[in-house]
Tab-separated table of C-alpha atoms in Angstrom:
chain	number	residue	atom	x	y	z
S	22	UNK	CA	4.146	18.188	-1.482
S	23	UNK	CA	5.272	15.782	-4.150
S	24	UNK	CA	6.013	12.861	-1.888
S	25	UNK	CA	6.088	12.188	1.745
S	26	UNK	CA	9.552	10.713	3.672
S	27	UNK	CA	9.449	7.966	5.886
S	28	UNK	CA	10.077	10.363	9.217
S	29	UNK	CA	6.750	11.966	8.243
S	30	UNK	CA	4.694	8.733	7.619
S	31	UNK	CA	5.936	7.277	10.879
S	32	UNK	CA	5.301	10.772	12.677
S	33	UNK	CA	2.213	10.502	11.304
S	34	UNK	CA	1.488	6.801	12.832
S	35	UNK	CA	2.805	7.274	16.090
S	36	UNK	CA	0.750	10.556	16.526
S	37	UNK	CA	-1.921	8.120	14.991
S	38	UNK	CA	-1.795	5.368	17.480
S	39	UNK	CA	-0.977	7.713	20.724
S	40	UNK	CA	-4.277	10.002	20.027
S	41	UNK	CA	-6.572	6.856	19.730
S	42	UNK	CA	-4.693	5.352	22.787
S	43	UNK	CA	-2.991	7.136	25.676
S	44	UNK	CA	-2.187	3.874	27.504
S	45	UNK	CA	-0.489	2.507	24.525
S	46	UNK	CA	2.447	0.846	25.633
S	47	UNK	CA	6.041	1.158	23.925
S	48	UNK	CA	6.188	-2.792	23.122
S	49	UNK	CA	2.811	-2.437	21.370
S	50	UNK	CA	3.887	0.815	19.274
S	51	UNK	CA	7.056	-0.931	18.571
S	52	UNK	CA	4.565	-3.896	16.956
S	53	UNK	CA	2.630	-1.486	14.980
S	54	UNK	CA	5.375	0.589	13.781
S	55	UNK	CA	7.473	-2.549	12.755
S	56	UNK	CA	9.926	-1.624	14.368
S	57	UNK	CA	12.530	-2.623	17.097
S	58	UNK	CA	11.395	-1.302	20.578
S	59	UNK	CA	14.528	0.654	21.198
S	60	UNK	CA	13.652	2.868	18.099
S	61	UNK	CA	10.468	3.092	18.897
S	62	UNK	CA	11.569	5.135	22.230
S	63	UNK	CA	13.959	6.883	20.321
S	64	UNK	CA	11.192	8.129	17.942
S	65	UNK	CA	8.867	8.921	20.901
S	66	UNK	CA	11.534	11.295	22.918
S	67	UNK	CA	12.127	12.866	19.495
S	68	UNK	CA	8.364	13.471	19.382
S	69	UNK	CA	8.723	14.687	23.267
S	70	UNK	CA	11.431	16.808	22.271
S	71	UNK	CA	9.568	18.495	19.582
S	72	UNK	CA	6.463	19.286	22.241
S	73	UNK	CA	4.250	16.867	19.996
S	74	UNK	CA	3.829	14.464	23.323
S	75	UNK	CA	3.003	14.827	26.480
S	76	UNK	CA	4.079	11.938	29.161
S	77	UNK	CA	3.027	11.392	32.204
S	78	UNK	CA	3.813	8.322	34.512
S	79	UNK	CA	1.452	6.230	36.421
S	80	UNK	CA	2.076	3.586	39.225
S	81	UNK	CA	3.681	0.122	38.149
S	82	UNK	CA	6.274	2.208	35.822
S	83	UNK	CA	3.298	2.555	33.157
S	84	UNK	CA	3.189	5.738	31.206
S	85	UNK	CA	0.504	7.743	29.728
S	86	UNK	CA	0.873	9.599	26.379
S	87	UNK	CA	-1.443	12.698	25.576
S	88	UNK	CA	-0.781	14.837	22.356
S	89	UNK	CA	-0.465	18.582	23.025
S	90	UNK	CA	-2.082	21.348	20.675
S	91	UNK	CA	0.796	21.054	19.337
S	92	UNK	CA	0.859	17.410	18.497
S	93	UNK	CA	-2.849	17.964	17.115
S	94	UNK	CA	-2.161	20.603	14.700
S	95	UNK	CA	1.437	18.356	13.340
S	96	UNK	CA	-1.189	15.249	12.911
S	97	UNK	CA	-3.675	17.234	10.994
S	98	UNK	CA	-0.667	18.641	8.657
S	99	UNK	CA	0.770	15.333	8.442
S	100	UNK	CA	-2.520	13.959	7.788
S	101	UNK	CA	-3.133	16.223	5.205
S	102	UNK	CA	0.085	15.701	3.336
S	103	UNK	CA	-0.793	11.968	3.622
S	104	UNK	CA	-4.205	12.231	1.423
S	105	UNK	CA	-2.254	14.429	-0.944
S	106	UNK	CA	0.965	12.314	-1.081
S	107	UNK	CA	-1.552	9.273	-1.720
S	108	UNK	CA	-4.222	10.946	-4.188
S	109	UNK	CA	-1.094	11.434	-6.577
S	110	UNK	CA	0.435	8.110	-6.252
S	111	UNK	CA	-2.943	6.711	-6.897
S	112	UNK	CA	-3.737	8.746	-9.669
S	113	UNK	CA	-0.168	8.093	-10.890
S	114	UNK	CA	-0.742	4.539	-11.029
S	115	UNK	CA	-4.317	4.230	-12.817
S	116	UNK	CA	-2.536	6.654	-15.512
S	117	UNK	CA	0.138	4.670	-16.216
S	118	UNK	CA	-2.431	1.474	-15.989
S	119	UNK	CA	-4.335	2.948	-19.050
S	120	UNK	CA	-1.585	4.383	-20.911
S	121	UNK	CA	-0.277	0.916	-20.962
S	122	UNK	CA	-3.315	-0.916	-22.004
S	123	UNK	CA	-4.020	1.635	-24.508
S	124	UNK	CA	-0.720	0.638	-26.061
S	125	UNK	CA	-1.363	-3.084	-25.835
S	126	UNK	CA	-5.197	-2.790	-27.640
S	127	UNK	CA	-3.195	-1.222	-30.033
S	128	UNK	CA	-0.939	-4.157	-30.754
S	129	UNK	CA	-3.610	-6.554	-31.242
S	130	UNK	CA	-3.738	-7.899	-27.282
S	131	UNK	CA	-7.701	-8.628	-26.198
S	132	UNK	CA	-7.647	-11.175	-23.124
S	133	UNK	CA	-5.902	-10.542	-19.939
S	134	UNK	CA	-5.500	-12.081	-16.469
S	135	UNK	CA	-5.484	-9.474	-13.893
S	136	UNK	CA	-2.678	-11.144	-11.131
S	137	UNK	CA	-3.482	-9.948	-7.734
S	138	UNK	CA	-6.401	-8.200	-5.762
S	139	UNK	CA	-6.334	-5.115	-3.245
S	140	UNK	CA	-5.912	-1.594	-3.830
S	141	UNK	CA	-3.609	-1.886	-6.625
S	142	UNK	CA	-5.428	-4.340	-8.246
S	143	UNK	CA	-8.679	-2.230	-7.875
S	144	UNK	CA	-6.988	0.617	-10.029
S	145	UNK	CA	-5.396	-1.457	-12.848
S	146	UNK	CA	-9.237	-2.985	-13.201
S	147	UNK	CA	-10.486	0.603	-13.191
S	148	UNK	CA	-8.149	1.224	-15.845
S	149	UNK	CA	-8.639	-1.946	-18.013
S	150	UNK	CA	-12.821	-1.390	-18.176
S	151	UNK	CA	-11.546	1.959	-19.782
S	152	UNK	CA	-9.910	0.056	-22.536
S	153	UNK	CA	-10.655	-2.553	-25.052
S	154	UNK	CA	-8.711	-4.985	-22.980
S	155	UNK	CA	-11.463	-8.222	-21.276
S	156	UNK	CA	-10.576	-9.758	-18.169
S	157	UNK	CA	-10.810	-13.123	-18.658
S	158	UNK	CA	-9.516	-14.079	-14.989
S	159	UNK	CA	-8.587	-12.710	-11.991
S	160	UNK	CA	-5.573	-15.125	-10.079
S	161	UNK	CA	-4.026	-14.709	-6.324
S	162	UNK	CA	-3.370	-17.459	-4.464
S	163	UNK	CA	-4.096	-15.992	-1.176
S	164	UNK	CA	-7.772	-15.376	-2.621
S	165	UNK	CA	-8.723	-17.931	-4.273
S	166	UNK	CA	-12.623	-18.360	-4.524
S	167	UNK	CA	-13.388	-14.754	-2.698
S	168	UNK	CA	-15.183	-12.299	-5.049
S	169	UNK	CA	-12.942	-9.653	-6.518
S	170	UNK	CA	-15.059	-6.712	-9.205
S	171	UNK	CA	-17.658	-9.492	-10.217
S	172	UNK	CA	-14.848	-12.392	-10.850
S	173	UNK	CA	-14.152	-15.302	-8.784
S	174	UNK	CA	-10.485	-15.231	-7.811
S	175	UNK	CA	-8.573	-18.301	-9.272
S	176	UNK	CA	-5.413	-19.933	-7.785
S	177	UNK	CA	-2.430	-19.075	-10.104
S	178	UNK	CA	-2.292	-22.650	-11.080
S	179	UNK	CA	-5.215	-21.796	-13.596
S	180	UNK	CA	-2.686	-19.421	-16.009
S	181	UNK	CA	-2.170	-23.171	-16.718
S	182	UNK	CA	-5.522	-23.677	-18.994
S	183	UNK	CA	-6.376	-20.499	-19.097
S	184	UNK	CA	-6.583	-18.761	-22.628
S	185	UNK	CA	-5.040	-14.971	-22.723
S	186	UNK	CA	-2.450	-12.702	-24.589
S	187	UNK	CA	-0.940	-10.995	-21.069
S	188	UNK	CA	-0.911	-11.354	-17.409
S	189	UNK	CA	-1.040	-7.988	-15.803
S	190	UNK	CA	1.255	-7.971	-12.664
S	191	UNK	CA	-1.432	-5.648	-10.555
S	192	UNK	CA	-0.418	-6.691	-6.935
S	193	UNK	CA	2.875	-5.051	-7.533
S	194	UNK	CA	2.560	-1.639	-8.325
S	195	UNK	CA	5.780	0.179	-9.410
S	196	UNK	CA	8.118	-1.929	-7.054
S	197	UNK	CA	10.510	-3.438	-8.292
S	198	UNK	CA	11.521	-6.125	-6.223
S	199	UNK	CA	7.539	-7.429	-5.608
S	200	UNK	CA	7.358	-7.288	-9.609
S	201	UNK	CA	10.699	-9.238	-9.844
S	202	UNK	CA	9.100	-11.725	-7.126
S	203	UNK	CA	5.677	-11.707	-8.382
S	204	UNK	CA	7.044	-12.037	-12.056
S	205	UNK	CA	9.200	-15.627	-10.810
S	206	UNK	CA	5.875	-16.681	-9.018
S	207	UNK	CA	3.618	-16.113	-12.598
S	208	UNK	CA	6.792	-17.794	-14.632
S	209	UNK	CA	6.959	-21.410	-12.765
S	210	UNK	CA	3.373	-21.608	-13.809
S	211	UNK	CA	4.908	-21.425	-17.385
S	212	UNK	CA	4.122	-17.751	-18.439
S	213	UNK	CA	6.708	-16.393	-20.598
S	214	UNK	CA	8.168	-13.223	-19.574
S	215	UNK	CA	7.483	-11.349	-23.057
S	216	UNK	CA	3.648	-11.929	-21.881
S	217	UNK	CA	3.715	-10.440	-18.523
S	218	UNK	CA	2.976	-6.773	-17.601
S	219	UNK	CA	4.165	-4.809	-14.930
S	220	UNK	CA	4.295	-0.868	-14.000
S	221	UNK	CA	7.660	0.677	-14.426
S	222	UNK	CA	9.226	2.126	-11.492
């Protein structure tokens, strides 16, 4: 399976959420999901339908929610799917990370500032320590001062007095509108646009 749809990934979650909690309540799926709660029963009778979900009521017009055999086996597929849908975005991702900084070391860039921490992040560091590229900083506003692989997170206010040749646009990944965001956060603090990196789409 080269990618996964979004009926599968929310399958996937519901089937999730209902196995760890049979006493999970509609309103409270509806939060997890994201979702308006009127969908959220939609998706559920859909799930019914299918013989994935088993309700039963309970006094004060509660419901319980048990997975079948049938439910189990779709959530171990789905599951399955998920891990291989993810392993090749992932490993998508770092590739195109070091492809790209390949290409920079070999027009004469040296110091970067990784912009961004998490999962994302994690991979386009894996990818730089494979190059000749140095990480001179790692910015995110929202961690400033954790730790994040060995460097102290600056604010983005540092790309300021900061001394590098590209800012690497890691918390976006290949989205386009967080790149397009992320890209007008990094130029009001002055970068120009011909020295920020992102992944293409």
């Amino acid at each position: 399976m080269n990618g996964m749809d979004d009926e599968a990934r929310r399958n996937l979650h519901i089937l999730e959420e209902v196995s760890k909690n049979h006493q999970i309540s509609q309103r409270a799926l509806s939060e997890r999901l994201g979702v308006a709660l009127g969908l959220t029963n939609l998706y559920l009778k859909r799930l019914v339908k299918k013989g994935y979900i088993k309700v039963k009521g309970i006094p004060g017009k509660r419901y319980l929610y048990y997975l079948t055999p049938t439910g189990f086996a779709e959530k171990s597929t789905l599951s399955i799917q998920y891990m291989q849908f993810s392993w090749n975005f992932f490993q998508g991702i770092r590739t195109q990370w070091r492809d790209q900084f390949q290409q920079m070391g070999s027009e004469g860039v040296t110091r970067v500032v990784l912009c961004g921490t998490g999962e994302l992040a994690e991979l386009a560091y894996l990818s730089l320590r494979e190059s000749a590229l140095q990480v001179v900083a790692v910015v995110d506003d929202d961690r400033a001062g954790s730790n994040f692989c060995g460097h102290t997170v600056e604010p983005l206010s540092a790309l300021n007095t900061l001394r590098y040749d590209r800012v690497i646009l890691a918390a976006a990944g290949v989205d386009p509108e967080a790149q397009t965001k992320l890209r007008a956060v990094v130029s009001a603090q002055g970068v120009p646009d011909a020295r920020v990196v992102g992944l293409a789409a």
